[in-house]
JSON list of C-alpha atoms in Angstrom, two decimals:
[
{"chain": "A", "resi": 328, "resn": "UNK", "atom": "CA", "xyz": [26.74, 15.79, 20.63]},
{"chain": "A", "resi": 329, "resn": "UNK", "atom": "CA", "xyz": [25.43, 12.62, 21.97]},
{"chain": "A", "resi": 330, "resn": "UNK", "atom": "CA", "xyz": [21.86, 13.88, 22.39]},
{"chain": "A", "resi": 331, "resn": "UNK", "atom": "CA", "xyz": [22.25, 14.84, 18.48]},
{"chain": "A", "resi": 332, "resn": "UNK", "atom": "CA", "xyz": [23.69, 11.36, 17.50]},
{"chain": "A", "resi": 333, "resn": "UNK", "atom": "CA", "xyz": [21.28, 9.34, 19.15]},
{"chain": "A", "resi": 334, "resn": "UNK", "atom": "CA", "xyz": [18.81, 11.48, 17.32]},
{"chain": "A", "resi": 335, "resn": "UNK", "atom": "CA", "xyz": [20.20, 11.16, 14.24]},
{"chain": "A", "resi": 336, "resn": "UNK", "atom": "CA", "xyz": [20.64, 7.35, 14.63]},
{"chain": "A", "resi": 337, "resn": "UNK", "atom": "CA", "xyz": [16.54, 7.25, 15.83]},
{"chain": "A", "resi": 338, "resn": "UNK", "atom": "CA", "xyz": [15.41, 9.28, 12.77]},
{"chain": "A", "resi": 339, "resn": "UNK", "atom": "CA", "xyz": [17.85, 6.84, 10.44]},
{"chain": "A", "resi": 340, "resn": "UNK", "atom": "CA", "xyz": [15.96, 3.87, 12.17]},
{"chain": "A", "resi": 341, "resn": "UNK", "atom": "CA", "xyz": [12.57, 5.59, 11.57]},
{"chain": "A", "resi": 342, "resn": "UNK", "atom": "CA", "xyz": [13.37, 6.57, 7.74]},
{"chain": "A", "resi": 343, "resn": "UNK", "atom": "CA", "xyz": [14.83, 3.10, 6.91]},
{"chain": "A", "resi": 344, "resn": "UNK", "atom": "CA", "xyz": [11.69, 1.15, 8.31]},
{"chain": "A", "resi": 345, "resn": "UNK", "atom": "CA", "xyz": [9.53, 3.45, 6.16]},
{"chain": "A", "resi": 346, "resn": "UNK", "atom": "CA", "xyz": [11.79, 2.84, 2.94]},
{"chain": "A", "resi": 347, "resn": "UNK", "atom": "CA", "xyz": [11.54, -1.17, 4.01]},
{"chain": "A", "resi": 348, "resn": "UNK", "atom": "CA", "xyz": [7.66, -0.71, 3.82]},
{"chain": "A", "resi": 349, "resn": "UNK", "atom": "CA", "xyz": [7.44, 1.12, 0.78]},
{"chain": "A", "resi": 350, "resn": "UNK", "atom": "CA", "xyz": [9.90, -1.59, -1.08]},
{"chain": "A", "resi": 351, "resn": "UNK", "atom": "CA", "xyz": [7.71, -4.22, 0.69]},
{"chain": "A", "resi": 352, "resn": "UNK", "atom": "CA", "xyz": [4.54, -2.76, -0.83]},
{"chain": "A", "resi": 353, "resn": "UNK", "atom": "CA", "xyz": [6.03, -2.15, -4.37]},
{"chain": "A", "resi": 354, "resn": "UNK", "atom": "CA", "xyz": [7.27, -6.08, -4.23]},
{"chain": "A", "resi": 355, "resn": "UNK", "atom": "CA", "xyz": [3.80, -6.92, -3.20]},
{"chain": "A", "resi": 356, "resn": "UNK", "atom": "CA", "xyz": [2.20, -4.73, -6.29]},
{"chain": "A", "resi": 357, "resn": "UNK", "atom": "CA", "xyz": [4.58, -5.75, -8.98]},
{"chain": "A", "resi": 358, "resn": "UNK", "atom": "CA", "xyz": [4.79, -9.44, -8.42]},
{"chain": "A", "resi": 359, "resn": "UNK", "atom": "CA", "xyz": [1.74, -10.30, -6.59]},
{"chain": "A", "resi": 360, "resn": "UNK", "atom": "CA", "xyz": [-0.97, -8.10, -8.19]},
{"chain": "A", "resi": 361, "resn": "UNK", "atom": "CA", "xyz": [0.54, -7.53, -11.50]},
{"chain": "A", "resi": 362, "resn": "UNK", "atom": "CA", "xyz": [2.08, -11.28, -11.57]},
{"chain": "A", "resi": 363, "resn": "UNK", "atom": "CA", "xyz": [5.79, -9.79, -12.31]},
{"chain": "A", "resi": 364, "resn": "UNK", "atom": "CA", "xyz": [8.83, -11.63, -11.58]},
{"chain": "A", "resi": 365, "resn": "UNK", "atom": "CA", "xyz": [11.21, -10.43, -8.71]},
{"chain": "A", "resi": 366, "resn": "UNK", "atom": "CA", "xyz": [14.21, -8.87, -9.84]},
{"chain": "A", "resi": 367, "resn": "UNK", "atom": "CA", "xyz": [16.55, -7.84, -7.05]},
{"chain": "A", "resi": 368, "resn": "UNK", "atom": "CA", "xyz": [18.14, -5.25, -9.11]},
{"chain": "A", "resi": 369, "resn": "UNK", "atom": "CA", "xyz": [14.93, -3.55, -10.02]},
{"chain": "A", "resi": 370, "resn": "UNK", "atom": "CA", "xyz": [13.89, -3.46, -6.47]},
{"chain": "A", "resi": 371, "resn": "UNK", "atom": "CA", "xyz": [17.44, -2.33, -5.47]},
{"chain": "A", "resi": 372, "resn": "UNK", "atom": "CA", "xyz": [17.06, 0.83, -7.83]},
{"chain": "A", "resi": 373, "resn": "UNK", "atom": "CA", "xyz": [13.45, 1.39, -6.47]},
{"chain": "A", "resi": 374, "resn": "UNK", "atom": "CA", "xyz": [15.08, 1.35, -2.92]},
{"chain": "A", "resi": 375, "resn": "UNK", "atom": "CA", "xyz": [17.70, 3.58, -3.56]},
{"chain": "A", "resi": 376, "resn": "UNK", "atom": "CA", "xyz": [15.29, 6.07, -5.01]},
{"chain": "A", "resi": 377, "resn": "UNK", "atom": "CA", "xyz": [13.28, 5.68, -2.08]},
{"chain": "A", "resi": 378, "resn": "UNK", "atom": "CA", "xyz": [16.00, 6.71, 0.30]},
{"chain": "A", "resi": 379, "resn": "UNK", "atom": "CA", "xyz": [17.30, 9.46, -1.67]},
{"chain": "A", "resi": 380, "resn": "UNK", "atom": "CA", "xyz": [13.45, 10.80, -1.65]},
{"chain": "A", "resi": 381, "resn": "UNK", "atom": "CA", "xyz": [13.29, 10.41, 2.14]},
{"chain": "A", "resi": 382, "resn": "UNK", "atom": "CA", "xyz": [16.76, 12.17, 2.20]},
{"chain": "A", "resi": 383, "resn": "UNK", "atom": "CA", "xyz": [15.24, 15.15, 0.44]},
{"chain": "A", "resi": 384, "resn": "UNK", "atom": "CA", "xyz": [12.54, 15.42, 2.66]},
{"chain": "A", "resi": 385, "resn": "UNK", "atom": "CA", "xyz": [14.87, 15.41, 5.70]},
{"chain": "A", "resi": 386, "resn": "UNK", "atom": "CA", "xyz": [16.95, 18.33, 4.12]},
{"chain": "A", "resi": 387, "resn": "UNK", "atom": "CA", "xyz": [13.42, 20.18, 3.45]},
{"chain": "A", "resi": 388, "resn": "UNK", "atom": "CA", "xyz": [12.45, 19.88, 7.26]},
{"chain": "A", "resi": 389, "resn": "UNK", "atom": "CA", "xyz": [15.97, 21.16, 7.94]},
{"chain": "A", "resi": 390, "resn": "UNK", "atom": "CA", "xyz": [15.64, 24.19, 5.91]},
{"chain": "A", "resi": 391, "resn": "UNK", "atom": "CA", "xyz": [12.15, 24.67, 7.16]},
{"chain": "A", "resi": 392, "resn": "UNK", "atom": "CA", "xyz": [13.37, 24.67, 10.68]},
{"chain": "A", "resi": 393, "resn": "UNK", "atom": "CA", "xyz": [16.28, 26.91, 9.79]},
{"chain": "A", "resi": 394, "resn": "UNK", "atom": "CA", "xyz": [13.74, 29.55, 8.48]},
{"chain": "A", "resi": 395, "resn": "UNK", "atom": "CA", "xyz": [11.45, 29.32, 11.83]},
{"chain": "A", "resi": 396, "resn": "UNK", "atom": "CA", "xyz": [14.89, 30.00, 14.05]},
{"chain": "A", "resi": 397, "resn": "UNK", "atom": "CA", "xyz": [15.72, 32.83, 11.90]},
{"chain": "A", "resi": 398, "resn": "UNK", "atom": "CA", "xyz": [12.42, 34.51, 12.39]},
{"chain": "A", "resi": 399, "resn": "UNK", "atom": "CA", "xyz": [12.44, 33.60, 16.24]},
{"chain": "A", "resi": 400, "resn": "UNK", "atom": "CA", "xyz": [15.70, 35.32, 16.45]},
{"chain": "A", "resi": 401, "resn": "UNK", "atom": "CA", "xyz": [15.19, 38.13, 18.94]},
{"chain": "A", "resi": 402, "resn": "UNK", "atom": "CA", "xyz": [11.64, 37.92, 19.44]},
{"chain": "A", "resi": 403, "resn": "UNK", "atom": "CA", "xyz": [10.93, 37.84, 23.39]},
{"chain": "A", "resi": 404, "resn": "UNK", "atom": "CA", "xyz": [7.17, 38.11, 23.27]},
{"chain": "A", "resi": 405, "resn": "UNK", "atom": "CA", "xyz": [4.66, 35.70, 24.67]},
{"chain": "A", "resi": 406, "resn": "UNK", "atom": "CA", "xyz": [4.34, 32.87, 21.97]},
{"chain": "A", "resi": 407, "resn": "UNK", "atom": "CA", "xyz": [0.85, 32.62, 20.54]},
{"chain": "A", "resi": 408, "resn": "UNK", "atom": "CA", "xyz": [0.84, 28.96, 19.55]},
{"chain": "A", "resi": 409, "resn": "UNK", "atom": "CA", "xyz": [2.73, 25.75, 19.27]},
{"chain": "A", "resi": 410, "resn": "UNK", "atom": "CA", "xyz": [4.90, 27.13, 16.05]},
{"chain": "A", "resi": 411, "resn": "UNK", "atom": "CA", "xyz": [5.33, 30.80, 16.93]},
{"chain": "A", "resi": 412, "resn": "UNK", "atom": "CA", "xyz": [8.66, 30.44, 17.94]},
{"chain": "A", "resi": 413, "resn": "UNK", "atom": "CA", "xyz": [10.53, 33.02, 20.25]},
{"chain": "A", "resi": 414, "resn": "UNK", "atom": "CA", "xyz": [14.29, 33.58, 20.55]},
{"chain": "A", "resi": 415, "resn": "UNK", "atom": "CA", "xyz": [14.26, 31.06, 23.43]},
{"chain": "A", "resi": 416, "resn": "UNK", "atom": "CA", "xyz": [13.50, 28.34, 21.20]},
{"chain": "A", "resi": 417, "resn": "UNK", "atom": "CA", "xyz": [16.38, 29.11, 18.65]},
{"chain": "A", "resi": 418, "resn": "UNK", "atom": "CA", "xyz": [18.86, 26.46, 20.45]},
{"chain": "A", "resi": 419, "resn": "UNK", "atom": "CA", "xyz": [16.26, 23.66, 20.17]},
{"chain": "A", "resi": 420, "resn": "UNK", "atom": "CA", "xyz": [15.57, 24.62, 16.49]},
{"chain": "A", "resi": 421, "resn": "UNK", "atom": "CA", "xyz": [18.96, 24.54, 15.55]},
{"chain": "A", "resi": 422, "resn": "UNK", "atom": "CA", "xyz": [19.30, 21.24, 17.17]},
{"chain": "A", "resi": 423, "resn": "UNK", "atom": "CA", "xyz": [16.29, 20.12, 15.25]},
{"chain": "A", "resi": 424, "resn": "UNK", "atom": "CA", "xyz": [18.01, 21.51, 11.88]},
{"chain": "A", "resi": 425, "resn": "UNK", "atom": "CA", "xyz": [21.20, 19.60, 12.45]},
{"chain": "A", "resi": 426, "resn": "UNK", "atom": "CA", "xyz": [19.41, 16.50, 13.38]},
{"chain": "A", "resi": 427, "resn": "UNK", "atom": "CA", "xyz": [17.49, 16.52, 9.88]},
{"chain": "A", "resi": 428, "resn": "UNK", "atom": "CA", "xyz": [20.64, 17.03, 8.12]},
{"chain": "A", "resi": 429, "resn": "UNK", "atom": "CA", "xyz": [22.30, 14.38, 9.87]},
{"chain": "A", "resi": 430, "resn": "UNK", "atom": "CA", "xyz": [19.57, 11.96, 8.90]},
{"chain": "A", "resi": 431, "resn": "UNK", "atom": "CA", "xyz": [19.49, 13.09, 5.15]},
{"chain": "A", "resi": 432, "resn": "UNK", "atom": "CA", "xyz": [23.12, 12.65, 5.20]},
{"chain": "A", "resi": 433, "resn": "UNK", "atom": "CA", "xyz": [22.94, 9.20, 6.52]},
{"chain": "A", "resi": 434, "resn": "UNK", "atom": "CA", "xyz": [20.20, 8.21, 4.22]},
{"chain": "A", "resi": 435, "resn": "UNK", "atom": "CA", "xyz": [22.24, 8.98, 1.46]},
{"chain": "A", "resi": 436, "resn": "UNK", "atom": "CA", "xyz": [25.25, 7.18, 2.44]},
{"chain": "A", "resi": 437, "resn": "UNK", "atom": "CA", "xyz": [22.89, 4.12, 2.91]},
{"chain": "A", "resi": 438, "resn": "UNK", "atom": "CA", "xyz": [21.73, 4.58, -0.57]},
{"chain": "A", "resi": 439, "resn": "UNK", "atom": "CA", "xyz": [25.31, 4.51, -1.56]},
{"chain": "A", "resi": 440, "resn": "UNK", "atom": "CA", "xyz": [26.09, 1.33, -0.25]},
{"chain": "A", "resi": 441, "resn": "UNK", "atom": "CA", "xyz": [24.94, -1.44, -2.44]},
{"chain": "A", "resi": 442, "resn": "UNK", "atom": "CA", "xyz": [25.69, -4.41, 0.47]},
{"chain": "A", "resi": 443, "resn": "UNK", "atom": "CA", "xyz": [22.97, -2.23, 2.90]},
{"chain": "A", "resi": 444, "resn": "UNK", "atom": "CA", "xyz": [20.42, -1.67, 0.08]},
{"chain": "A", "resi": 445, "resn": "UNK", "atom": "CA", "xyz": [20.56, -5.10, -0.99]},
{"chain": "A", "resi": 446, "resn": "UNK", "atom": "CA", "xyz": [19.97, -6.23, 2.71]},
{"chain": "A", "resi": 447, "resn": "UNK", "atom": "CA", "xyz": [17.06, -3.66, 2.91]},
{"chain": "A", "resi": 448, "resn": "UNK", "atom": "CA", "xyz": [15.53, -5.28, -0.43]},
{"chain": "A", "resi": 449, "resn": "UNK", "atom": "CA", "xyz": [16.07, -8.66, 1.04]},
{"chain": "A", "resi": 450, "resn": "UNK", "atom": "CA", "xyz": [14.33, -7.76, 4.24]},
{"chain": "A", "resi": 451, "resn": "UNK", "atom": "CA", "xyz": [11.33, -6.15, 2.41]},
{"chain": "A", "resi": 452, "resn": "UNK", "atom": "CA", "xyz": [11.01, -9.33, 0.29]},
{"chain": "A", "resi": 453, "resn": "UNK", "atom": "CA", "xyz": [10.65, -11.34, 3.58]},
{"chain": "A", "resi": 454, "resn": "UNK", "atom": "CA", "xyz": [8.26, -8.97, 4.84]},
{"chain": "A", "resi": 455, "resn": "UNK", "atom": "CA", "xyz": [6.18, -9.26, 1.58]},
{"chain": "A", "resi": 456, "resn": "UNK", "atom": "CA", "xyz": [6.22, -13.38, 1.67]},
{"chain": "A", "resi": 457, "resn": "UNK", "atom": "CA", "xyz": [5.10, -12.88, 5.40]},
{"chain": "A", "resi": 458, "resn": "UNK", "atom": "CA", "xyz": [2.10, -10.89, 4.21]},
{"chain": "A", "resi": 459, "resn": "UNK", "atom": "CA", "xyz": [1.09, -13.45, 1.32]},
{"chain": "A", "resi": 460, "resn": "UNK", "atom": "CA", "xyz": [2.03, -16.42, 3.85]},
{"chain": "A", "resi": 461, "resn": "UNK", "atom": "CA", "xyz": [-0.43, -15.08, 6.93]},
{"chain": "A", "resi": 462, "resn": "UNK", "atom": "CA", "xyz": [-3.06, -14.28, 4.06]},
{"chain": "A", "resi": 463, "resn": "UNK", "atom": "CA", "xyz": [-2.99, -17.88, 2.66]},
{"chain": "A", "resi": 464, "resn": "UNK", "atom": "CA", "xyz": [-2.66, -19.17, 6.30]},
{"chain": "A", "resi": 465, "resn": "UNK", "atom": "CA", "xyz": [-5.82, -17.42, 7.27]},
{"chain": "A", "resi": 466, "resn": "UNK", "atom": "CA", "xyz": [-7.88, -18.37, 4.03]},
{"chain": "A", "resi": 467, "resn": "UNK", "atom": "CA", "xyz": [-7.11, -22.01, 4.57]},
{"chain": "A", "resi": 468, "resn": "UNK", "atom": "CA", "xyz": [-7.94, -21.46, 8.04]},
{"chain": "A", "resi": 469, "resn": "UNK", "atom": "CA", "xyz": [-11.40, -20.34, 6.90]},
{"chain": "A", "resi": 470, "resn": "UNK", "atom": "CA", "xyz": [-12.12, -22.95, 4.04]},
{"chain": "A", "resi": 471, "resn": "UNK", "atom": "CA", "xyz": [-11.31, -25.81, 6.04]},
{"chain": "A", "resi": 472, "resn": "UNK", "atom": "CA", "xyz": [-13.18, -24.75, 9.08]},
{"chain": "A", "resi": 473, "resn": "UNK", "atom": "CA", "xyz": [-15.72, -27.52, 10.33]},
{"chain": "A", "resi": 474, "resn": "UNK", "atom": "CA", "xyz": [-19.03, -26.63, 12.03]},
{"chain": "A", "resi": 475, "resn": "UNK", "atom": "CA", "xyz": [-17.71, -28.33, 15.17]},
{"chain": "A", "resi": 476, "resn": "UNK", "atom": "CA", "xyz": [-14.62, -26.28, 14.96]},
{"chain": "A", "resi": 477, "resn": "UNK", "atom": "CA", "xyz": [-16.57, -22.98, 14.02]},
{"chain": "A", "resi": 478, "resn": "UNK", "atom": "CA", "xyz": [-18.41, -21.22, 16.84]},
{"chain": "A", "resi": 479, "resn": "UNK", "atom": "CA", "xyz": [-20.42, -18.88, 14.21]},
{"chain": "A", "resi": 480, "resn": "UNK", "atom": "CA", "xyz": [-21.18, -21.62, 11.86]},
{"chain": "A", "resi": 481, "resn": "UNK", "atom": "CA", "xyz": [-24.82, -21.59, 12.19]},
{"chain": "A", "resi": 482, "resn": "UNK", "atom": "CA", "xyz": [-24.83, -17.95, 11.77]},
{"chain": "A", "resi": 483, "resn": "UNK", "atom": "CA", "xyz": [-22.19, -17.99, 9.03]},
{"chain": "A", "resi": 484, "resn": "UNK", "atom": "CA", "xyz": [-24.41, -20.85, 7.42]},
{"chain": "A", "resi": 485, "resn": "UNK", "atom": "CA", "xyz": [-27.70, -18.61, 7.09]},
{"chain": "A", "resi": 486, "resn": "UNK", "atom": "CA", "xyz": [-25.84, -15.73, 5.70]},
{"chain": "A", "resi": 487, "resn": "UNK", "atom": "CA", "xyz": [-24.27, -18.13, 3.13]},
{"chain": "A", "resi": 488, "resn": "UNK", "atom": "CA", "xyz": [-27.75, -19.49, 2.43]},
{"chain": "A", "resi": 489, "resn": "UNK", "atom": "CA", "xyz": [-29.51, -16.14, 1.95]},
{"chain": "A", "resi": 490, "resn": "UNK", "atom": "CA", "xyz": [-26.53, -14.97, -0.33]},
{"chain": "A", "resi": 491, "resn": "UNK", "atom": "CA", "xyz": [-27.27, -18.11, -2.43]},
{"chain": "A", "resi": 492, "resn": "UNK", "atom": "CA", "xyz": [-30.81, -17.50, -2.66]},
{"chain": "A", "resi": 493, "resn": "UNK", "atom": "CA", "xyz": [-30.66, -13.72, -3.35]},
{"chain": "A", "resi": 494, "resn": "UNK", "atom": "CA", "xyz": [-27.72, -13.77, -5.45]},
{"chain": "A", "resi": 495, "resn": "UNK", "atom": "CA", "xyz": [-26.40, -16.79, -6.99]},
{"chain": "A", "resi": 496, "resn": "UNK", "atom": "CA", "xyz": [-30.03, -18.44, -7.63]},
{"chain": "A", "resi": 497, "resn": "UNK", "atom": "CA", "xyz": [-31.19, -14.71, -8.95]},
{"chain": "A", "resi": 498, "resn": "UNK", "atom": "CA", "xyz": [-28.03, -14.79, -11.35]},
{"chain": "A", "resi": 499, "resn": "UNK", "atom": "CA", "xyz": [-28.63, -18.37, -12.68]},
{"chain": "A", "resi": 500, "resn": "UNK", "atom": "CA", "xyz": [-32.21, -17.54, -13.59]},
{"chain": "A", "resi": 501, "resn": "UNK", "atom": "CA", "xyz": [-31.06, -14.44, -15.39]},
{"chain": "A", "resi": 502, "resn": "UNK", "atom": "CA", "xyz": [-28.53, -16.57, -17.40]},
{"chain": "A", "resi": 503, "resn": "UNK", "atom": "CA", "xyz": [-31.21, -19.27, -18.20]},
{"chain": "A", "resi": 504, "resn": "UNK", "atom": "CA", "xyz": [-33.37, -16.43, -19.58]},
{"chain": "A", "resi": 505, "resn": "UNK", "atom": "CA", "xyz": [-30.95, -14.80, -21.74]},
{"chain": "A", "resi": 506, "resn": "UNK", "atom": "CA", "xyz": [-29.78, -18.17, -22.93]},
{"chain": "A", "resi": 507, "resn": "UNK", "atom": "CA", "xyz": [-33.43, -19.28, -24.02]},
{"chain": "A", "resi": 508, "resn": "UNK", "atom": "CA", "xyz": [-33.75, -15.66, -25.87]},
{"chain": "A", "resi": 509, "resn": "UNK", "atom": "CA", "xyz": [-30.53, -16.40, -27.72]},
{"chain": "A", "resi": 510, "resn": "UNK", "atom": "CA", "xyz": [-31.39, -19.77, -28.86]},
{"chain": "A", "resi": 511, "resn": "UNK", "atom": "CA", "xyz": [-34.96, -18.40, -29.91]},
{"chain": "A", "resi": 512, "resn": "UNK", "atom": "CA", "xyz": [-33.06, -15.93, -31.79]},
{"chain": "A", "resi": 513, "resn": "UNK", "atom": "CA", "xyz": [-30.94, -18.18, -33.67]},
{"chain": "A", "resi": 514, "resn": "UNK", "atom": "CA", "xyz": [-33.71, -20.42, -34.86]},
{"chain": "A", "resi": 515, "resn": "UNK", "atom": "CA", "xyz": [-34.52, -20.15, -38.71]},
{"chain": "A", "resi": 516, "resn": "UNK", "atom": "CA", "xyz": [-37.78, -18.38, -39.43]},
{"chain": "A", "resi": 517, "resn": "UNK", "atom": "CA", "xyz": [-40.26, -19.89, -41.37]},
{"chain": "A", "resi": 518, "resn": "UNK", "atom": "CA", "xyz": [-41.38, -18.19, -44.67]},
{"chain": "A", "resi": 519, "resn": "UNK", "atom": "CA", "xyz": [-44.83, -18.47, -46.60]},
{"chain": "A", "resi": 520, "resn": "UNK", "atom": "CA", "xyz": [-44.80, -19.83, -50.29]},
{"chain": "A", "resi": 521, "resn": "UNK", "atom": "CA", "xyz": [-47.18, -18.26, -52.67]},
{"chain": "A", "resi": 522, "resn": "UNK", "atom": "CA", "xyz": [-49.74, -20.55, -51.88]},
{"chain": "A", "resi": 523, "resn": "UNK", "atom": "CA", "xyz": [-50.11, -18.91, -48.45]},
{"chain": "A", "resi": 524, "resn": "UNK", "atom": "CA", "xyz": [-48.79, -22.20, -47.19]},
{"chain": "A", "resi": 525, "resn": "UNK", "atom": "CA", "xyz": [-45.78, -22.14, -44.79]},
{"chain": "A", "resi": 526, "resn": "UNK", "atom": "CA", "xyz": [-42.49, -24.00, -45.99]},
{"chain": "A", "resi": 527, "resn": "UNK", "atom": "CA", "xyz": [-39.64, -24.80, -43.66]},
{"chain": "A", "resi": 528, "resn": "UNK", "atom": "CA", "xyz": [-36.45, -22.80, -44.22]},
{"chain": "A", "resi": 529, "resn": "UNK", "atom": "CA", "xyz": [-33.73, -24.58, -46.16]},
{"chain": "A", "resi": 530, "resn": "UNK", "atom": "CA", "xyz": [-31.68, -24.28, -43.02]},
{"chain": "A", "resi": 531, "resn": "UNK", "atom": "CA", "xyz": [-33.76, -26.65, -41.58]}
]
């Protein structure tokens, strides 16, 4: 039993880490990418749903292994592949099924524990903030880099100048042409009077 309990504990740890990562990603999308507000209750509900989904996956894995064990029962020929089980594998398959069911049970217990769910959300929030902080720090390091401190400054300067010439200046030239056309189109047109002489538009 000790071996099974250890496997269940390890499986629970892995599944919890996966749930925390999923919640962290959801926090980043909802609060950073979409400009929303952090609502602990909303994310707690999402965490509970995530944990239960993971529990369902574990139950499905247990059912799949159980079916494999039933097919392997009484088969004593040589195996033709990794998942072509034989009677000698049934004990190990039973253990794996029990482990998966044990992880599923623990995940559902975790989902029903408000204190542990809130702790998971808090950890996910800290992980999300850590990602944001790291990205900001990296960007500030790049923006604040001086020529003396950056060994690649000369190479990057040439790249930036090429980008300026090929992209930015071309974009500015295109914008200038467009504005000139718009200005010409908006100017009033002179009309000819009955004597053949041009007269200014009343708008002028």
